[in-house]
Structures are given as C-alpha cells and as structure tokens.
Amino acid sequence: MSIPVMTEARRVKSARMETRVLFAGPEDGVPVVFIHGNLSAATWWEETMLRLPEGFRAIAPDLRAYGEADDAAKVDATRGMKDFSDDLDALMEELGIAGAHMVGHSLGGAVLWQMLADHPSRVLSVTQVCPGAPQGFGACGPDGGPAFPDNAGSGGGAVNPDLIALMKAGDRGDETPNHMRNVLNAFVWKPPFVPERMEDILTSALAQHTGDADYPGDATSSDNWPGAAPGKLGPINAMAPIYQSDPLGFTKSGANAPILWIRGADDQVVADGSLFDMGTLGAAGAVPGWPGADVMPPQPMISQTEAALTVYEGQGGDVERVVLDDCGHSPYLEKPEAFDEAFHAFLARHG
C-alpha cells in the first residue's frame, strides 16, 4: 500500500540511494530538512511542514529501511548513525542544498548528532524533538558505555517478536497490546491523544522495512542477560551503544549550529527509564533474570543528552531547552501550537 500524501512527493536518487522525498513551500525558500524517527516515515512531518513560516522550504526524506525508500538500501549497523548522516549529505548534494536548518525526531535526532559530527557545514541549526541520546539506545549505563562488552540487551534482539510478526502481516487491528496501532497510541504519544491522520500515520509505520537486514535486524546469541546482543544490520542495531564510535563527536567537530531541544514531559520512549530499555524493564520485573542495577541500570537518556549539550555549550554552542507538559514522545503532533511557537521563534532568530 502506498503512503498517502498531503505535500509534493518525488523520487530522488542520490549518489547513495533512492527514496521518496516530500516537499512543501517555495522552491527558493530557506531549506528546512525534517528527519523522522523509528516506526515512522516522512509522512509524520507533513502538517508541521505545511505550517512553516513564509519563506521556508520544507524537505522530508524517508530514511533507508523506512517508508518508500529503496528496499535494496540496507543499514550497516556497525557504522552507527553514519549511513543515515551520509545519506542526508548525499541527498543535499543532489538537491543542490549547501546548508539547511534540520529537525529530527527520536531516531532522527540521533541521526542529527552524527550529522553535526560528520557534516557540520551542512547544518544551519538543529531542532531536536525527543532525540535519542548521543550514546545510543538501550543497555547503556550512566557513563555511556554498554552494560556488557557485547551490548547484550540492546539492538534487534530486544524488539518484541509479536510486534514484528504483526508488522510483517500488515495487521492494522487493535486486538492485542502488540498491534502497531496500540503501540503508537500507548507509547508514542500520551493517551488519550490520537492524531487526526491516524490511518495515514499507521500506514507509514507499517511501511517499515522488516527482516533480519532491516527491522528489527539480526541478533547474536549471548551468555549475558537477556540472551541476545546486537547484530550488524538494520536501524535498531545501528542505535546500539556499542556502535556509537564517538558519542560526543558533535562537540569536537567545530559545529556551531544553534540547537533547540524540545521534549514532552511524559515521554515514555526517550526517558531516564524508557519503557523500551531492557534495564528499565528488568528493574520493573517485566523481564525475568535482571542482573541488577549494578550491572544494567535503566539508561538515563535525558541526563546523557543534557550532559552532552552542556559540553556543547562549553565549546561555545547555543542551546535552548523546551519541555512541554502533558505531552509524550511526539510534541509536534500532540501539541502543535506550543511546538510551533518554540520552533518558529527559533527559526526566526537563526533563519
């Protein structure tokens, strides 16, 4: 099933891959590139794109392994977020864009930490919306290092297999907590909120490429709890802390782009105790055999991001922080007026 659109959609082939790219606003406008998160696609950004102030050009690609990106483009997880950031660099080159304001959500935010590290000249400003911590996602202690040398508890092996089976079947139902519809409604935004475009958003989430080379990716058996460690393929493995070669690289690259960090106060996905982190689930008794907080504590994702941004500020970087009350993991969908107020003002200051 193709994903419905309310903006202009084009196929764009860069030097690295071909994907669907959405556009809105005047072609000669100041470019703003939107990067979606996991279980998502460019579709999630469309209403935000259409609300941009006059004079801005919105651009939103489907990342490799997501949406309507080329099925043949796989993620080399051992490079961390580098496949994604290199794809963005190549896309901008193909579109003739020297630099752009960039907006990332969740996994898309993790991509932008890498973009700042590897391609800082491309970035005019960064708006981070509930971004993944620079240190990676899952089974990661306060110091940013994996709880076990093989990073057991993170990556594709930590994904619920029932969710994967339902995704592969394209099941749009709500009969179990593992159905995509219920996962989105329970965790990705704060209940009882449901987006007006829920069916289109669900379609784009189910367009996630699935399999051992995509989502959730492959896994390696481990003697460490909970018995599986990250494999080498797919976006979830790419987020594993073991593959983040230099989490604070963006503070060392010479990047000077201003950063706006917006998050929901009630985010359950990226949190100091994420409900998708094995340390958190083990501590809550949801996964038997947890080795304890001394071995695998809940990952302090918000604290890790705050510490990294404090380093960035110490290098002369400009950072603004906004926390929206009564809001979950998707502020631009849940609280569009409050989100736009902060985001548009940020663009006005730095556009």
Tab-separated table of C-alpha atoms in Angstrom:
chain	number	residue	atom	x	y	z
A	1	MET	CA	0.000	0.000	0.000
A	2	SER	CA	1.423	3.402	-0.962
A	3	ILE	CA	1.544	6.046	1.745
A	4	PRO	CA	-0.988	8.887	1.249
A	5	VAL	CA	0.489	12.381	0.988
A	6	MET	CA	-0.702	15.960	1.512
A	7	THR	CA	2.524	17.566	0.203
A	8	GLU	CA	4.500	17.155	-3.014
A	9	ALA	CA	6.185	13.716	-3.216
A	10	ARG	CA	9.084	12.929	-5.541
A	11	ARG	CA	11.513	10.067	-6.049
A	12	VAL	CA	15.057	11.375	-5.623
A	13	LYS	CA	18.151	9.335	-6.430
A	14	SER	CA	21.384	10.491	-4.835
A	15	ALA	CA	24.863	9.022	-5.105
A	16	ARG	CA	23.986	6.681	-2.217
A	17	MET	CA	20.336	5.645	-2.606
A	18	GLU	CA	16.878	6.412	-3.991
A	19	THR	CA	13.999	7.365	-1.746
A	20	ARG	CA	10.714	9.236	-1.502
A	21	VAL	CA	11.138	12.884	-0.541
A	22	LEU	CA	8.285	15.207	0.466
A	23	PHE	CA	8.388	18.945	-0.296
A	24	ALA	CA	6.353	21.971	0.754
A	25	GLY	CA	6.828	25.734	0.447
A	26	PRO	CA	8.513	27.893	-2.182
A	27	GLU	CA	11.361	26.293	-4.124
A	28	ASP	CA	13.576	29.308	-3.420
A	29	GLY	CA	12.778	29.270	0.307
A	30	VAL	CA	15.315	28.683	3.066
A	31	PRO	CA	15.577	24.873	3.342
A	32	VAL	CA	14.389	23.031	6.446
A	33	VAL	CA	15.096	19.282	6.401
A	34	PHE	CA	12.905	17.056	8.588
A	35	ILE	CA	14.198	13.631	9.726
A	36	HIS	CA	11.650	11.141	11.025
A	37	GLY	CA	12.024	8.610	13.793
A	38	ASN	CA	11.709	4.844	14.127
A	39	LEU	CA	8.485	3.049	13.091
A	40	SER	CA	7.811	6.204	11.109
A	41	ALA	CA	8.331	7.957	7.772
A	42	ALA	CA	8.406	11.458	6.296
A	43	THR	CA	4.584	11.407	6.408
A	44	TRP	CA	4.645	12.204	10.121
A	45	TRP	CA	6.071	15.649	9.405
A	46	GLU	CA	3.596	16.808	6.741
A	47	GLU	CA	1.348	19.010	8.854
A	48	THR	CA	4.388	20.577	10.528
A	49	MET	CA	5.908	21.187	7.091
A	50	LEU	CA	2.773	22.938	5.863
A	51	ARG	CA	2.749	25.206	8.933
A	52	LEU	CA	6.264	26.565	8.347
A	53	PRO	CA	6.521	30.373	8.272
A	54	GLU	CA	6.612	32.130	4.927
A	55	GLY	CA	9.940	31.950	3.138
A	56	PHE	CA	10.948	28.435	4.222
A	57	ARG	CA	11.151	25.298	2.065
A	58	ALA	CA	10.328	22.011	3.822
A	59	ILE	CA	12.064	18.803	2.737
A	60	ALA	CA	11.458	15.390	4.355
A	61	PRO	CA	13.004	12.129	3.103
A	62	ASP	CA	12.144	8.566	4.023
A	63	LEU	CA	15.315	7.202	5.627
A	64	ARG	CA	16.808	3.961	4.347
A	65	ALA	CA	14.887	0.971	5.767
A	66	TYR	CA	11.774	3.124	6.203
A	67	GLY	CA	8.695	4.147	4.249
A	68	GLU	CA	9.147	4.138	0.490
A	69	ALA	CA	12.947	4.162	0.460
A	70	ASP	CA	14.660	1.711	-1.885
A	71	ASP	CA	14.328	-1.792	-0.418
A	72	ALA	CA	17.851	-2.615	-1.547
A	73	ALA	CA	19.398	0.083	0.667
A	74	LYS	CA	20.311	-1.646	3.923
A	75	VAL	CA	21.749	-0.143	7.115
A	76	ASP	CA	25.251	-1.194	8.110
A	77	ALA	CA	24.676	-1.085	11.847
A	78	THR	CA	28.370	-1.269	12.642
A	79	ARG	CA	28.621	2.343	11.400
A	80	GLY	CA	26.104	3.562	13.972
A	81	MET	CA	24.191	6.522	12.542
A	82	LYS	CA	26.733	7.167	9.772
A	83	ASP	CA	24.755	5.533	6.950
A	84	PHE	CA	21.891	7.916	7.680
A	85	SER	CA	24.025	11.041	8.020
A	86	ASP	CA	25.944	10.208	4.844
A	87	ASP	CA	22.613	9.676	3.054
A	88	LEU	CA	21.488	13.157	4.116
A	89	ASP	CA	24.717	14.680	2.912
A	90	ALA	CA	24.309	12.950	-0.471
A	91	LEU	CA	20.649	13.995	-0.722
A	92	MET	CA	21.522	17.632	-0.060
A	93	GLU	CA	24.248	17.423	-2.697
A	94	GLU	CA	21.755	16.002	-5.215
A	95	LEU	CA	19.222	18.741	-4.426
A	96	GLY	CA	21.844	21.477	-4.616
A	97	ILE	CA	21.455	22.469	-0.964
A	98	ALA	CA	24.637	23.737	0.668
A	99	GLY	CA	23.153	24.068	4.155
A	100	ALA	CA	19.790	23.687	5.863
A	101	HIS	CA	18.015	24.014	9.153
A	102	MET	CA	17.437	20.467	10.380
A	103	VAL	CA	14.730	18.921	12.542
A	104	GLY	CA	14.995	15.392	13.932
A	105	HIS	CA	12.569	13.253	15.906
A	106	SER	CA	13.664	10.303	18.068
A	107	LEU	CA	15.963	8.176	15.867
A	108	GLY	CA	16.058	11.181	13.527
A	109	GLY	CA	17.544	13.177	16.378
A	110	ALA	CA	20.269	10.555	16.823
A	111	VAL	CA	20.988	10.948	13.100
A	112	LEU	CA	21.450	14.682	13.601
A	113	TRP	CA	24.027	14.223	16.373
A	114	GLN	CA	26.013	12.316	13.757
A	115	MET	CA	25.288	14.917	11.070
A	116	LEU	CA	26.754	17.600	13.312
A	117	ALA	CA	29.815	15.435	13.876
A	118	ASP	CA	30.445	14.395	10.255
A	119	HIS	CA	28.941	17.153	8.092
A	120	PRO	CA	28.751	20.269	10.293
A	121	SER	CA	28.933	22.709	7.363
A	122	ARG	CA	25.597	21.367	6.105
A	123	VAL	CA	23.768	22.319	9.311
A	124	LEU	CA	22.441	25.858	9.868
A	125	SER	CA	20.513	24.954	13.021
A	126	VAL	CA	19.196	21.829	14.754
A	127	THR	CA	15.795	21.296	16.333
A	128	GLN	CA	15.884	18.075	18.331
A	129	VAL	CA	12.467	16.612	19.156
A	130	CYS	CA	12.729	13.891	21.826
A	131	PRO	CA	16.035	12.777	20.289
A	132	GLY	CA	17.790	9.536	21.038
A	133	ALA	CA	20.727	10.104	23.373
A	134	PRO	CA	24.103	10.578	21.635
A	135	GLN	CA	25.353	7.482	23.471
A	136	GLY	CA	22.837	5.229	21.712
A	137	PHE	CA	19.737	3.373	22.867
A	138	GLY	CA	19.439	0.568	25.391
A	139	ALA	CA	21.537	-1.433	27.854
A	140	CYS	CA	23.766	1.546	28.473
A	141	GLY	CA	24.983	2.852	31.818
A	142	PRO	CA	25.304	6.452	33.002
A	143	ASP	CA	28.855	6.659	31.635
A	144	GLY	CA	27.535	5.884	28.152
A	145	GLY	CA	29.216	2.505	27.814
A	146	PRO	CA	27.390	-0.793	27.155
A	147	ALA	CA	26.427	-2.750	30.262
A	148	PHE	CA	28.122	-5.836	28.776
A	149	PRO	CA	31.038	-5.919	26.324
A	150	ASP	CA	28.770	-7.348	23.596
A	151	ASN	CA	25.988	-4.837	24.463
A	152	ALA	CA	23.516	-7.629	25.254
A	153	GLY	CA	20.064	-6.170	25.875
A	154	SER	CA	20.300	-3.658	23.035
A	155	GLY	CA	19.628	-3.860	19.298
A	156	GLY	CA	17.360	-6.092	17.256
A	157	GLY	CA	17.221	-8.913	19.773
A	158	ALA	CA	15.448	-6.639	22.262
A	159	VAL	CA	12.449	-5.981	19.979
A	160	ASN	CA	9.137	-7.710	20.744
A	161	PRO	CA	8.783	-10.596	18.236
A	162	ASP	CA	4.973	-10.427	18.369
A	163	LEU	CA	5.075	-6.833	17.137
A	164	ILE	CA	7.361	-7.894	14.267
A	165	ALA	CA	5.017	-10.713	13.226
A	166	LEU	CA	2.028	-8.371	13.177
A	167	MET	CA	4.003	-5.781	11.200
A	168	LYS	CA	5.008	-8.351	8.604
A	169	ALA	CA	1.347	-9.310	8.248
A	170	GLY	CA	0.393	-5.647	7.768
A	171	ASP	CA	-2.158	-6.037	10.569
A	172	ARG	CA	-3.966	-2.746	11.244
A	173	GLY	CA	-6.057	-4.099	14.115
A	174	ASP	CA	-6.072	-3.416	17.842
A	175	GLU	CA	-6.805	-6.823	19.306
A	176	THR	CA	-3.608	-7.071	21.356
A	177	PRO	CA	-1.170	-4.651	23.046
A	178	ASN	CA	1.415	-5.717	20.441
A	179	HIS	CA	-0.537	-4.391	17.459
A	180	MET	CA	1.136	-1.356	15.907
A	181	ARG	CA	-1.946	0.792	16.427
A	182	ASN	CA	-1.895	0.128	20.159
A	183	VAL	CA	1.870	0.571	20.478
A	184	LEU	CA	1.588	4.031	18.901
A	185	ASN	CA	-1.431	5.033	20.975
A	186	ALA	CA	0.048	3.772	24.237
A	187	PHE	CA	3.638	4.976	23.967
A	188	VAL	CA	4.444	7.263	21.039
A	189	TRP	CA	2.002	9.940	22.153
A	190	LYS	CA	0.353	10.404	25.514
A	191	PRO	CA	-3.132	8.850	25.811
A	192	PRO	CA	-5.891	9.701	25.164
A	193	PHE	CA	-4.455	11.711	22.249
A	194	VAL	CA	-4.882	10.183	18.778
A	195	PRO	CA	-3.691	12.054	15.646
A	196	GLU	CA	-6.339	13.125	13.156
A	197	ARG	CA	-4.347	11.408	10.411
A	198	MET	CA	-4.030	8.193	12.407
A	199	GLU	CA	-4.726	5.924	9.437
A	200	ASP	CA	-2.065	7.573	7.256
A	201	ILE	CA	0.413	7.554	10.137
A	202	LEU	CA	-0.340	3.871	10.759
A	203	THR	CA	0.191	3.119	7.077
A	204	SER	CA	3.596	4.813	7.166
A	205	ALA	CA	4.567	2.942	10.359
A	206	LEU	CA	3.625	-0.388	8.788
A	207	ALA	CA	5.735	0.553	5.760
A	208	GLN	CA	8.789	-0.019	7.955
A	209	HIS	CA	11.039	-2.471	6.095
A	210	THR	CA	11.139	-5.691	8.090
A	211	GLY	CA	13.513	-8.645	8.269
A	212	ASP	CA	16.923	-9.638	9.578
A	213	ALA	CA	18.569	-6.988	7.375
A	214	ASP	CA	16.040	-4.240	8.231
A	215	TYR	CA	13.717	-4.113	11.259
A	216	PRO	CA	14.423	-5.391	13.819
A	217	GLY	CA	17.650	-6.556	12.181
A	218	ASP	CA	19.749	-9.562	13.088
A	219	ALA	CA	20.823	-10.566	16.572
A	220	THR	CA	23.683	-12.510	18.160
A	221	SER	CA	23.160	-15.032	20.929
A	222	SER	CA	24.807	-14.039	24.176
A	223	ASP	CA	25.677	-15.591	27.508
A	224	ASN	CA	24.770	-12.235	29.054
A	225	TRP	CA	21.261	-11.233	30.113
A	226	PRO	CA	18.787	-11.252	28.427
A	227	GLY	CA	20.464	-13.649	25.977
A	228	ALA	CA	20.811	-11.601	22.792
A	229	ALA	CA	23.240	-8.938	21.610
A	230	PRO	CA	23.103	-6.589	18.593
A	231	GLY	CA	23.730	-7.940	15.120
A	232	LYS	CA	25.306	-5.990	12.284
A	233	LEU	CA	22.335	-4.941	10.131
A	234	GLY	CA	19.302	-2.678	10.456
A	235	PRO	CA	18.408	0.613	12.139
A	236	ILE	CA	17.737	-0.770	15.633
A	237	ASN	CA	21.160	-2.383	15.769
A	238	ALA	CA	22.613	0.881	14.446
A	239	MET	CA	21.304	2.617	17.571
A	240	ALA	CA	23.120	0.202	19.897
A	241	PRO	CA	25.640	1.997	22.132
A	242	ILE	CA	28.382	-0.434	21.089
A	243	TYR	CA	28.289	1.062	17.575
A	244	GLN	CA	28.441	4.749	18.588
A	245	SER	CA	32.146	5.301	17.964
A	246	ASP	CA	32.249	8.838	19.389
A	247	PRO	CA	29.009	9.933	21.084
A	248	LEU	CA	30.385	13.421	21.765
A	249	GLY	CA	31.799	13.813	18.265
A	250	PHE	CA	29.424	16.689	17.572
A	251	THR	CA	31.097	18.672	20.353
A	252	LYS	CA	34.522	18.218	18.704
A	253	SER	CA	33.770	18.795	15.010
A	254	GLY	CA	33.772	22.557	15.041
A	255	ALA	CA	29.986	22.606	14.678
A	256	ASN	CA	28.477	25.882	15.845
A	257	ALA	CA	24.843	25.403	14.808
A	258	PRO	CA	22.352	26.554	17.443
A	259	ILE	CA	20.314	23.713	18.960
A	260	LEU	CA	16.707	23.721	20.166
A	261	TRP	CA	15.817	20.677	22.298
A	262	ILE	CA	12.062	20.114	22.603
A	263	ARG	CA	10.630	17.172	24.510
A	264	GLY	CA	7.442	16.020	26.176
A	265	ALA	CA	7.473	15.860	29.962
A	266	ASP	CA	5.733	12.474	29.841
A	267	ASP	CA	7.813	10.816	27.104
A	268	GLN	CA	7.948	7.039	27.696
A	269	VAL	CA	10.260	6.240	24.771
A	270	VAL	CA	13.263	8.504	25.357
A	271	ALA	CA	13.488	8.960	29.121
A	272	ASP	CA	15.552	8.331	32.238
A	273	GLY	CA	13.760	5.000	32.440
A	274	SER	CA	12.450	4.297	28.947
A	275	LEU	CA	9.827	1.566	28.688
A	276	PHE	CA	11.774	0.297	25.657
A	277	ASP	CA	15.038	-0.100	27.585
A	278	MET	CA	15.862	-3.551	28.968
A	279	GLY	CA	17.397	-2.057	32.111
A	280	THR	CA	14.119	-0.306	32.893
A	281	LEU	CA	12.026	-3.389	32.094
A	282	GLY	CA	14.281	-5.629	34.152
A	283	ALA	CA	14.146	-3.299	37.142
A	284	ALA	CA	10.329	-3.301	36.904
A	285	GLY	CA	10.227	-7.104	36.895
A	286	ALA	CA	8.816	-7.220	33.369
A	287	VAL	CA	11.730	-9.340	32.084
A	288	PRO	CA	12.919	-12.143	34.388
A	289	GLY	CA	16.541	-12.599	35.382
A	290	TRP	CA	17.581	-8.942	35.530
A	291	PRO	CA	21.175	-8.859	36.861
A	292	GLY	CA	20.545	-5.739	38.933
A	293	ALA	CA	21.248	-2.022	38.786
A	294	ASP	CA	24.952	-2.507	39.382
A	295	VAL	CA	25.187	-4.389	36.078
A	296	MET	CA	22.398	-2.975	33.909
A	297	PRO	CA	20.677	0.114	35.335
A	298	PRO	CA	17.936	1.894	33.419
A	299	GLN	CA	19.636	4.072	30.806
A	300	PRO	CA	19.485	7.770	31.856
A	301	MET	CA	18.773	9.051	28.330
A	302	ILE	CA	17.636	12.570	29.232
A	303	SER	CA	20.559	13.041	31.618
A	304	GLN	CA	23.003	11.819	28.964
A	305	THR	CA	21.648	14.277	26.398
A	306	GLU	CA	21.754	17.103	28.923
A	307	ALA	CA	25.369	16.307	29.781
A	308	ALA	CA	26.346	16.241	26.092
A	309	LEU	CA	24.639	19.563	25.412
A	310	THR	CA	26.379	21.090	28.411
A	311	VAL	CA	29.679	20.103	26.810
A	312	TYR	CA	28.498	21.645	23.513
A	313	GLU	CA	27.669	24.877	25.339
A	314	GLY	CA	31.102	24.808	26.931
A	315	GLN	CA	32.562	24.798	23.406
A	316	GLY	CA	30.562	27.936	22.574
A	317	GLY	CA	27.395	26.276	21.275
A	318	ASP	CA	23.980	27.906	21.702
A	319	VAL	CA	21.380	25.572	23.242
A	320	GLU	CA	17.721	26.232	24.072
A	321	ARG	CA	15.571	23.794	26.023
A	322	VAL	CA	11.759	23.474	25.975
A	323	VAL	CA	9.751	20.883	27.932
A	324	LEU	CA	6.046	20.595	27.102
A	325	ASP	CA	3.752	19.468	29.920
A	326	ASP	CA	1.115	16.764	29.403
A	327	CYS	CA	2.957	15.605	26.292
A	328	GLY	CA	4.568	12.347	25.225
A	329	HIS	CA	7.089	11.378	22.575
A	330	SER	CA	5.651	13.358	19.633
A	331	PRO	CA	5.255	17.043	20.594
A	332	TYR	CA	4.784	18.292	17.013
A	333	LEU	CA	1.723	16.029	16.699
A	334	GLU	CA	0.382	16.275	20.252
A	335	LYS	CA	0.960	19.978	20.948
A	336	PRO	CA	1.286	21.628	17.520
A	337	GLU	CA	0.606	25.182	18.692
A	338	ALA	CA	3.131	25.040	21.543
A	339	PHE	CA	5.630	23.242	19.320
A	340	ASP	CA	5.281	25.823	16.541
A	341	GLU	CA	5.595	28.710	18.978
A	342	ALA	CA	9.025	27.489	20.092
A	343	PHE	CA	10.171	26.164	16.708
A	344	HIS	CA	9.118	29.152	14.610
A	345	ALA	CA	10.643	31.604	17.073
A	346	PHE	CA	13.888	29.600	16.928
A	347	LEU	CA	13.880	29.730	13.119
A	348	ALA	CA	13.201	33.473	13.222
A	349	ARG	CA	16.224	34.009	15.466
A	350	HIS	CA	18.546	31.883	13.365
A	351	GLY	CA	16.970	31.818	9.879
